[in-house]
Amino acid sequence: RKEVEQDPGPFNVPEGATVAFNCTYSNSASQSFFWYRQDCRKEPKLLMSVYSSGNEDGRFTAQLNRASQYISLLIRDSKLSDSATYLCVASGGSYIPTFGRGTSLIVHP
Amino acid sequence: DAGVTQSPTHLIKTRGQQVTLRCSPKSGHDTVSWYQQALGQGPQFIFQYYEEEERQRGNFPDRFSGHQFPNYSSELNVNALLLGDSALYLCASSRGTTNEQYFGPGTRLTVT
């Protein structure tokens, strides 16, 4: 079982839709969690940190469920510009950051 | 405020050769991590440098080595290149070893 798993997608949604991604992690000692966005052939860009209490930034909401060992990302009112690959990261007590393979999102008109 | 910079942008090498990639962290950051990203995969952690020492290492062979300089910049060296080393090599910097990381644009390495 991979340490961090994501559904690769693609998720095809119309503009204005709400879409949610989940990411499961296997290392229960994981302490820090992040979501990154990566455009084709570009570097990952930090989207948001994921706190135990949840985190909201405009149209984006991230949640952490430690009991079930997953983090989620909710995007409301999708824009064409949200089309990208979304990567989740978990790091454990020894802080070796582990990325998922990413979930591809395509927002169409 | 300059972000993370990497050089070169692209590189083509032959099997068996050696390569050095360079990274300058974002201003105010003291920690540099290196990642390898194959097509269609997430970045794989190679190692992390803090206070000029390797602090953490992922599952990569000793052919992969690095260095951090007093100004926090870093190098990644790969010896005896294999075809499978072809990938995007990303550098990420952070303030401290456990905080949010910011990535550079990467070096695309092709081994022929």
PDB file of C-alpha atoms in Angstrom:
ATOM      1  CA  ARG A   1       0.000   0.000   0.000  1.00  0.00           C
ATOM      2  CA  LYS A   2       1.355   3.422  -0.954  1.00  0.00           C
ATOM      3  CA  GLU A   3       1.971   5.832   1.913  1.00  0.00           C
ATOM      4  CA  VAL A   4      -0.152   8.555   0.371  1.00  0.00           C
ATOM      5  CA  GLU A   5      -2.894   7.687  -2.097  1.00  0.00           C
ATOM      6  CA  GLN A   6      -4.948   9.872  -4.378  1.00  0.00           C
ATOM      7  CA  ASP A   7      -7.451   9.103  -7.103  1.00  0.00           C
ATOM      8  CA  PRO A   8      -5.592  10.216 -10.257  1.00  0.00           C
ATOM      9  CA  GLY A   9      -8.851  11.218 -11.980  1.00  0.00           C
ATOM     10  CA  PRO A  10      -9.306  13.109 -14.173  1.00  0.00           C
ATOM     11  CA  PHE A  11     -12.239  14.861 -12.570  1.00  0.00           C
ATOM     12  CA  ASN A  12     -14.165  16.606 -15.347  1.00  0.00           C
ATOM     13  CA  VAL A  13     -16.481  19.322 -14.005  1.00  0.00           C
ATOM     14  CA  PRO A  14     -18.327  22.309 -15.485  1.00  0.00           C
ATOM     15  CA  GLU A  15     -17.550  25.855 -14.433  1.00  0.00           C
ATOM     16  CA  GLY A  16     -19.312  26.756 -11.217  1.00  0.00           C
ATOM     17  CA  ALA A  17     -19.381  23.205  -9.904  1.00  0.00           C
ATOM     18  CA  THR A  18     -18.197  22.092  -6.487  1.00  0.00           C
ATOM     19  CA  VAL A  19     -15.600  19.328  -6.498  1.00  0.00           C
ATOM     20  CA  ALA A  20     -13.917  17.444  -3.672  1.00  0.00           C
ATOM     21  CA  PHE A  21     -10.745  15.372  -3.557  1.00  0.00           C
ATOM     22  CA  ASN A  22      -9.642  12.979  -0.862  1.00  0.00           C
ATOM     23  CA  CYS A  23      -6.164  11.824  -0.001  1.00  0.00           C
ATOM     24  CA  THR A  24      -5.450   8.933   2.366  1.00  0.00           C
ATOM     25  CA  TYR A  25      -2.215   8.452   4.275  1.00  0.00           C
ATOM     26  CA  SER A  26      -0.952   5.287   5.946  1.00  0.00           C
ATOM     27  CA  ASN A  27       1.572   6.679   8.452  1.00  0.00           C
ATOM     28  CA  SER A  28      -0.406   7.447  11.604  1.00  0.00           C
ATOM     29  CA  ALA A  29       2.580   9.458  12.878  1.00  0.00           C
ATOM     30  CA  SER A  30       2.097  12.003  10.089  1.00  0.00           C
ATOM     31  CA  GLN A  31       1.938  15.464  11.586  1.00  0.00           C
ATOM     32  CA  SER A  32       1.937  17.992   8.759  1.00  0.00           C
ATOM     33  CA  PHE A  33      -0.313  18.067   5.732  1.00  0.00           C
ATOM     34  CA  PHE A  34      -0.459  20.314   2.681  1.00  0.00           C
ATOM     35  CA  TRP A  35      -2.185  20.670  -0.651  1.00  0.00           C
ATOM     36  CA  TYR A  36      -0.204  21.788  -3.698  1.00  0.00           C
ATOM     37  CA  ARG A  37      -1.357  22.693  -7.177  1.00  0.00           C
ATOM     38  CA  GLN A  38       0.761  21.751 -10.177  1.00  0.00           C
ATOM     39  CA  ASP A  39       0.188  22.971 -13.713  1.00  0.00           C
ATOM     40  CA  CYS A  40       1.483  20.953 -16.648  1.00  0.00           C
ATOM     41  CA  ARG A  41       5.295  20.927 -16.763  1.00  0.00           C
ATOM     42  CA  LYS A  42       5.524  23.490 -13.950  1.00  0.00           C
ATOM     43  CA  GLU A  43       6.588  23.265 -10.332  1.00  0.00           C
ATOM     44  CA  PRO A  44       4.117  22.522  -7.526  1.00  0.00           C
ATOM     45  CA  LYS A  45       2.747  25.657  -5.881  1.00  0.00           C
ATOM     46  CA  LEU A  46       1.597  25.628  -2.279  1.00  0.00           C
ATOM     47  CA  LEU A  47      -2.177  25.922  -2.137  1.00  0.00           C
ATOM     48  CA  MET A  48      -2.797  25.569   1.569  1.00  0.00           C
ATOM     49  CA  SER A  49      -1.763  23.913   4.789  1.00  0.00           C
ATOM     50  CA  VAL A  50      -4.201  21.526   6.431  1.00  0.00           C
ATOM     51  CA  TYR A  51      -4.793  22.083  10.118  1.00  0.00           C
ATOM     52  CA  SER A  52      -6.609  19.840  12.567  1.00  0.00           C
ATOM     53  CA  SER A  53      -9.351  22.457  12.792  1.00  0.00           C
ATOM     54  CA  GLY A  54      -9.680  22.733   9.038  1.00  0.00           C
ATOM     55  CA  ASN A  55      -8.601  25.591   6.834  1.00  0.00           C
ATOM     56  CA  GLU A  56     -10.517  27.810   4.413  1.00  0.00           C
ATOM     57  CA  ASP A  57      -9.112  30.212   1.838  1.00  0.00           C
ATOM     58  CA  GLY A  58     -11.716  31.764  -0.419  1.00  0.00           C
ATOM     59  CA  ARG A  59     -13.248  29.024  -2.547  1.00  0.00           C
ATOM     60  CA  PHE A  60     -10.928  26.367  -1.134  1.00  0.00           C
ATOM     61  CA  THR A  61     -11.489  24.367   2.047  1.00  0.00           C
ATOM     62  CA  ALA A  62      -9.167  21.715   3.446  1.00  0.00           C
ATOM     63  CA  GLN A  63     -10.048  19.251   6.170  1.00  0.00           C
ATOM     64  CA  LEU A  64      -8.090  16.665   8.148  1.00  0.00           C
ATOM     65  CA  ASN A  65      -9.631  13.487   9.527  1.00  0.00           C
ATOM     66  CA  ARG A  66      -7.034  11.836  11.759  1.00  0.00           C
ATOM     67  CA  ALA A  67      -9.301   8.961  12.806  1.00  0.00           C
ATOM     68  CA  SER A  68      -9.750   7.809   9.221  1.00  0.00           C
ATOM     69  CA  GLN A  69      -6.355   9.113   8.114  1.00  0.00           C
ATOM     70  CA  TYR A  70      -7.387  11.256   5.206  1.00  0.00           C
ATOM     71  CA  ILE A  71      -7.308  14.869   4.143  1.00  0.00           C
ATOM     72  CA  SER A  72      -9.722  16.503   1.763  1.00  0.00           C
ATOM     73  CA  LEU A  73      -9.839  19.520  -0.510  1.00  0.00           C
ATOM     74  CA  LEU A  74     -13.109  21.155  -1.529  1.00  0.00           C
ATOM     75  CA  ILE A  75     -13.241  23.646  -4.376  1.00  0.00           C
ATOM     76  CA  ARG A  76     -16.420  25.683  -4.709  1.00  0.00           C
ATOM     77  CA  ASP A  77     -17.538  27.627  -7.791  1.00  0.00           C
ATOM     78  CA  SER A  78     -14.860  26.047 -10.009  1.00  0.00           C
ATOM     79  CA  LYS A  79     -13.118  28.292 -12.527  1.00  0.00           C
ATOM     80  CA  LEU A  80     -11.442  27.317 -15.790  1.00  0.00           C
ATOM     81  CA  SER A  81      -8.180  28.421 -14.184  1.00  0.00           C
ATOM     82  CA  ASP A  82      -8.573  25.763 -11.476  1.00  0.00           C
ATOM     83  CA  SER A  83      -7.689  23.100 -14.057  1.00  0.00           C
ATOM     84  CA  ALA A  84      -4.487  21.521 -12.762  1.00  0.00           C
ATOM     85  CA  THR A  85      -3.156  18.547 -10.822  1.00  0.00           C
ATOM     86  CA  TYR A  86      -3.673  18.712  -7.067  1.00  0.00           C
ATOM     87  CA  LEU A  87      -1.043  17.031  -4.909  1.00  0.00           C
ATOM     88  CA  CYS A  88      -1.395  16.192  -1.244  1.00  0.00           C
ATOM     89  CA  VAL A  89       1.559  15.803   1.089  1.00  0.00           C
ATOM     90  CA  ALA A  90       1.896  14.107   4.457  1.00  0.00           C
ATOM     91  CA  SER A  91       5.002  14.100   6.610  1.00  0.00           C
ATOM     92  CA  GLY A  92       5.628  11.963   9.667  1.00  0.00           C
ATOM     93  CA  GLY A  93       7.582  12.370  12.862  1.00  0.00           C
ATOM     94  CA  SER A  94      10.835  11.901  10.991  1.00  0.00           C
ATOM     95  CA  TYR A  95       9.629  14.523   8.522  1.00  0.00           C
ATOM     96  CA  ILE A  96      10.096  12.744   5.236  1.00  0.00           C
ATOM     97  CA  PRO A  97       7.481  14.479   3.109  1.00  0.00           C
ATOM     98  CA  THR A  98       5.493  12.014   1.040  1.00  0.00           C
ATOM     99  CA  PHE A  99       3.516  13.234  -1.948  1.00  0.00           C
ATOM    100  CA  GLY A 100       0.589  11.522  -3.545  1.00  0.00           C
ATOM    101  CA  ARG A 101       0.679  11.101  -7.321  1.00  0.00           C
ATOM    102  CA  GLY A 102      -1.868  13.864  -7.730  1.00  0.00           C
ATOM    103  CA  THR A 103      -5.472  14.237  -8.852  1.00  0.00           C
ATOM    104  CA  SER A 104      -6.124  15.820 -12.219  1.00  0.00           C
ATOM    105  CA  LEU A 105      -8.937  18.377 -12.414  1.00  0.00           C
ATOM    106  CA  ILE A 106     -10.365  19.625 -15.710  1.00  0.00           C
ATOM    107  CA  VAL A 107     -12.902  22.443 -15.521  1.00  0.00           C
ATOM    108  CA  HIS A 108     -14.795  22.949 -18.784  1.00  0.00           C
ATOM    109  CA  PRO A 109     -17.046  25.799 -19.951  1.00  0.00           C
TER     110      PRO A 109
ATOM    111  CA  ASP B   1      11.279  39.018  -3.080  1.00  0.00           C
ATOM    112  CA  ALA B   2      13.094  36.389  -5.136  1.00  0.00           C
ATOM    113  CA  GLY B   3      11.629  32.951  -5.022  1.00  0.00           C
ATOM    114  CA  VAL B   4      13.469  29.666  -5.290  1.00  0.00           C
ATOM    115  CA  THR B   5      15.759  29.537  -8.290  1.00  0.00           C
ATOM    116  CA  GLN B   6      17.329  26.517  -9.971  1.00  0.00           C
ATOM    117  CA  SER B   7      19.896  26.017 -12.679  1.00  0.00           C
ATOM    118  CA  PRO B   8      20.157  24.808 -15.305  1.00  0.00           C
ATOM    119  CA  THR B   9      16.589  24.589 -16.654  1.00  0.00           C
ATOM    120  CA  HIS B  10      17.315  21.684 -18.947  1.00  0.00           C
ATOM    121  CA  LEU B  11      20.178  19.239 -19.206  1.00  0.00           C
ATOM    122  CA  ILE B  12      21.001  16.323 -21.480  1.00  0.00           C
ATOM    123  CA  LYS B  13      23.571  13.801 -20.298  1.00  0.00           C
ATOM    124  CA  THR B  14      24.811  10.387 -21.370  1.00  0.00           C
ATOM    125  CA  ARG B  15      24.616   7.228 -19.271  1.00  0.00           C
ATOM    126  CA  GLY B  16      27.533   6.956 -16.862  1.00  0.00           C
ATOM    127  CA  GLN B  17      28.162  10.681 -16.679  1.00  0.00           C
ATOM    128  CA  GLN B  18      27.836  12.852 -13.614  1.00  0.00           C
ATOM    129  CA  VAL B  19      25.620  15.906 -13.153  1.00  0.00           C
ATOM    130  CA  THR B  20      25.384  18.807 -10.687  1.00  0.00           C
ATOM    131  CA  LEU B  21      22.187  20.775 -10.200  1.00  0.00           C
ATOM    132  CA  ARG B  22      21.983  24.026  -8.245  1.00  0.00           C
ATOM    133  CA  CYS B  23      19.374  25.697  -6.093  1.00  0.00           C
ATOM    134  CA  SER B  24      19.063  29.034  -4.314  1.00  0.00           C
ATOM    135  CA  PRO B  25      16.383  29.169  -1.639  1.00  0.00           C
ATOM    136  CA  LYS B  26      13.738  31.831  -1.160  1.00  0.00           C
ATOM    137  CA  SER B  27      14.926  34.801   0.844  1.00  0.00           C
ATOM    138  CA  GLY B  28      14.701  34.086   4.573  1.00  0.00           C
ATOM    139  CA  HIS B  29      14.656  30.313   4.145  1.00  0.00           C
ATOM    140  CA  ASP B  30      17.388  28.124   5.605  1.00  0.00           C
ATOM    141  CA  THR B  31      16.332  24.610   4.593  1.00  0.00           C
ATOM    142  CA  VAL B  32      16.530  23.015   1.168  1.00  0.00           C
ATOM    143  CA  SER B  33      14.947  19.756   0.051  1.00  0.00           C
ATOM    144  CA  TRP B  34      15.442  17.973  -3.251  1.00  0.00           C
ATOM    145  CA  TYR B  35      12.838  15.915  -5.084  1.00  0.00           C
ATOM    146  CA  GLN B  36      12.712  13.766  -8.204  1.00  0.00           C
ATOM    147  CA  GLN B  37       9.491  13.814 -10.206  1.00  0.00           C
ATOM    148  CA  ALA B  38       8.881  11.294 -12.967  1.00  0.00           C
ATOM    149  CA  LEU B  39       6.132  11.914 -15.505  1.00  0.00           C
ATOM    150  CA  GLY B  40       2.691  11.261 -14.063  1.00  0.00           C
ATOM    151  CA  GLN B  41       3.998  10.802 -10.520  1.00  0.00           C
ATOM    152  CA  GLY B  42       4.234  12.974  -7.446  1.00  0.00           C
ATOM    153  CA  PRO B  43       7.600  14.345  -6.343  1.00  0.00           C
ATOM    154  CA  GLN B  44       9.776  11.780  -4.539  1.00  0.00           C
ATOM    155  CA  PHE B  45      11.856  13.078  -1.632  1.00  0.00           C
ATOM    156  CA  ILE B  46      15.607  12.662  -2.138  1.00  0.00           C
ATOM    157  CA  PHE B  47      17.076  14.495   0.874  1.00  0.00           C
ATOM    158  CA  GLN B  48      16.926  17.630   2.963  1.00  0.00           C
ATOM    159  CA  TYR B  49      19.701  19.987   4.057  1.00  0.00           C
ATOM    160  CA  TYR B  50      19.651  22.226   7.089  1.00  0.00           C
ATOM    161  CA  GLU B  51      22.650  23.945   8.704  1.00  0.00           C
ATOM    162  CA  GLU B  52      24.841  22.491   5.948  1.00  0.00           C
ATOM    163  CA  GLU B  53      24.041  18.917   6.952  1.00  0.00           C
ATOM    164  CA  GLU B  54      21.866  16.232   5.410  1.00  0.00           C
ATOM    165  CA  ARG B  55      18.999  15.866   7.876  1.00  0.00           C
ATOM    166  CA  GLN B  56      16.691  13.414   6.164  1.00  0.00           C
ATOM    167  CA  ARG B  57      17.100  11.077   3.236  1.00  0.00           C
ATOM    168  CA  GLY B  58      14.570   9.267   1.111  1.00  0.00           C
ATOM    169  CA  ASN B  59      14.988   5.929  -0.620  1.00  0.00           C
ATOM    170  CA  PHE B  60      17.665   6.930  -3.115  1.00  0.00           C
ATOM    171  CA  PRO B  61      21.059   5.270  -3.714  1.00  0.00           C
ATOM    172  CA  ASP B  62      24.368   6.795  -2.705  1.00  0.00           C
ATOM    173  CA  ARG B  63      24.845   7.951  -6.300  1.00  0.00           C
ATOM    174  CA  PHE B  64      22.703  10.859  -5.210  1.00  0.00           C
ATOM    175  CA  SER B  65      24.585  13.265  -2.970  1.00  0.00           C
ATOM    176  CA  GLY B  66      24.272  16.877  -2.026  1.00  0.00           C
ATOM    177  CA  HIS B  67      25.711  19.845  -0.308  1.00  0.00           C
ATOM    178  CA  GLN B  68      24.491  23.001   1.354  1.00  0.00           C
ATOM    179  CA  PHE B  69      26.602  26.135   1.472  1.00  0.00           C
ATOM    180  CA  PRO B  70      26.797  28.781   4.221  1.00  0.00           C
ATOM    181  CA  ASN B  71      24.482  31.044   2.187  1.00  0.00           C
ATOM    182  CA  TYR B  72      21.875  28.205   2.267  1.00  0.00           C
ATOM    183  CA  SER B  73      22.146  27.455  -1.444  1.00  0.00           C
ATOM    184  CA  SER B  74      22.464  23.807  -2.344  1.00  0.00           C
ATOM    185  CA  GLU B  75      23.718  21.378  -4.960  1.00  0.00           C
ATOM    186  CA  LEU B  76      22.485  17.957  -5.979  1.00  0.00           C
ATOM    187  CA  ASN B  77      25.037  15.619  -7.532  1.00  0.00           C
ATOM    188  CA  VAL B  78      24.173  12.435  -9.337  1.00  0.00           C
ATOM    189  CA  ASN B  79      26.966  10.041 -10.352  1.00  0.00           C
ATOM    190  CA  ALA B  80      26.957   7.190 -12.852  1.00  0.00           C
ATOM    191  CA  LEU B  81      23.748   8.361 -14.504  1.00  0.00           C
ATOM    192  CA  LEU B  82      21.189   5.766 -15.544  1.00  0.00           C
ATOM    193  CA  LEU B  83      18.422   6.120 -18.101  1.00  0.00           C
ATOM    194  CA  GLY B  84      15.963   5.912 -15.203  1.00  0.00           C
ATOM    195  CA  ASP B  85      17.396   9.090 -13.706  1.00  0.00           C
ATOM    196  CA  SER B  86      15.635  11.085 -16.424  1.00  0.00           C
ATOM    197  CA  ALA B  87      13.129  13.239 -14.560  1.00  0.00           C
ATOM    198  CA  LEU B  88      12.273  16.705 -13.316  1.00  0.00           C
ATOM    199  CA  TYR B  89      14.441  17.573 -10.319  1.00  0.00           C
ATOM    200  CA  LEU B  90      12.809  19.999  -7.953  1.00  0.00           C
ATOM    201  CA  CYS B  91      14.302  21.995  -5.155  1.00  0.00           C
ATOM    202  CA  ALA B  92      12.100  23.292  -2.339  1.00  0.00           C
ATOM    203  CA  SER B  93      13.012  25.685   0.425  1.00  0.00           C
ATOM    204  CA  SER B  94      11.455  26.345   3.800  1.00  0.00           C
ATOM    205  CA  ARG B  95      12.037  28.191   7.033  1.00  0.00           C
ATOM    206  CA  GLY B  96      13.045  25.346   9.307  1.00  0.00           C
ATOM    207  CA  THR B  97      12.699  21.673   8.584  1.00  0.00           C
ATOM    208  CA  THR B  98       8.994  21.168   9.147  1.00  0.00           C
ATOM    209  CA  ASN B  99       7.341  24.192   7.615  1.00  0.00           C
ATOM    210  CA  GLU B 100       5.663  24.881   4.305  1.00  0.00           C
ATOM    211  CA  GLN B 101       7.914  24.304   1.320  1.00  0.00           C
ATOM    212  CA  TYR B 102       8.180  26.474  -1.780  1.00  0.00           C
ATOM    213  CA  PHE B 103       9.392  24.923  -4.998  1.00  0.00           C
ATOM    214  CA  GLY B 104      11.709  26.181  -7.687  1.00  0.00           C
ATOM    215  CA  PRO B 105      10.920  25.739 -11.386  1.00  0.00           C
ATOM    216  CA  GLY B 106      12.966  22.549 -11.580  1.00  0.00           C
ATOM    217  CA  THR B 107      15.701  21.127 -13.781  1.00  0.00           C
ATOM    218  CA  ARG B 108      14.596  18.726 -16.465  1.00  0.00           C
ATOM    219  CA  LEU B 109      17.284  16.058 -16.841  1.00  0.00           C
ATOM    220  CA  THR B 110      17.356  13.731 -19.812  1.00  0.00           C
ATOM    221  CA  VAL B 111      19.779  10.805 -19.789  1.00  0.00           C
ATOM    222  CA  THR B 112      20.433   9.182 -23.164  1.00  0.00           C
TER     223      THR B 112
END
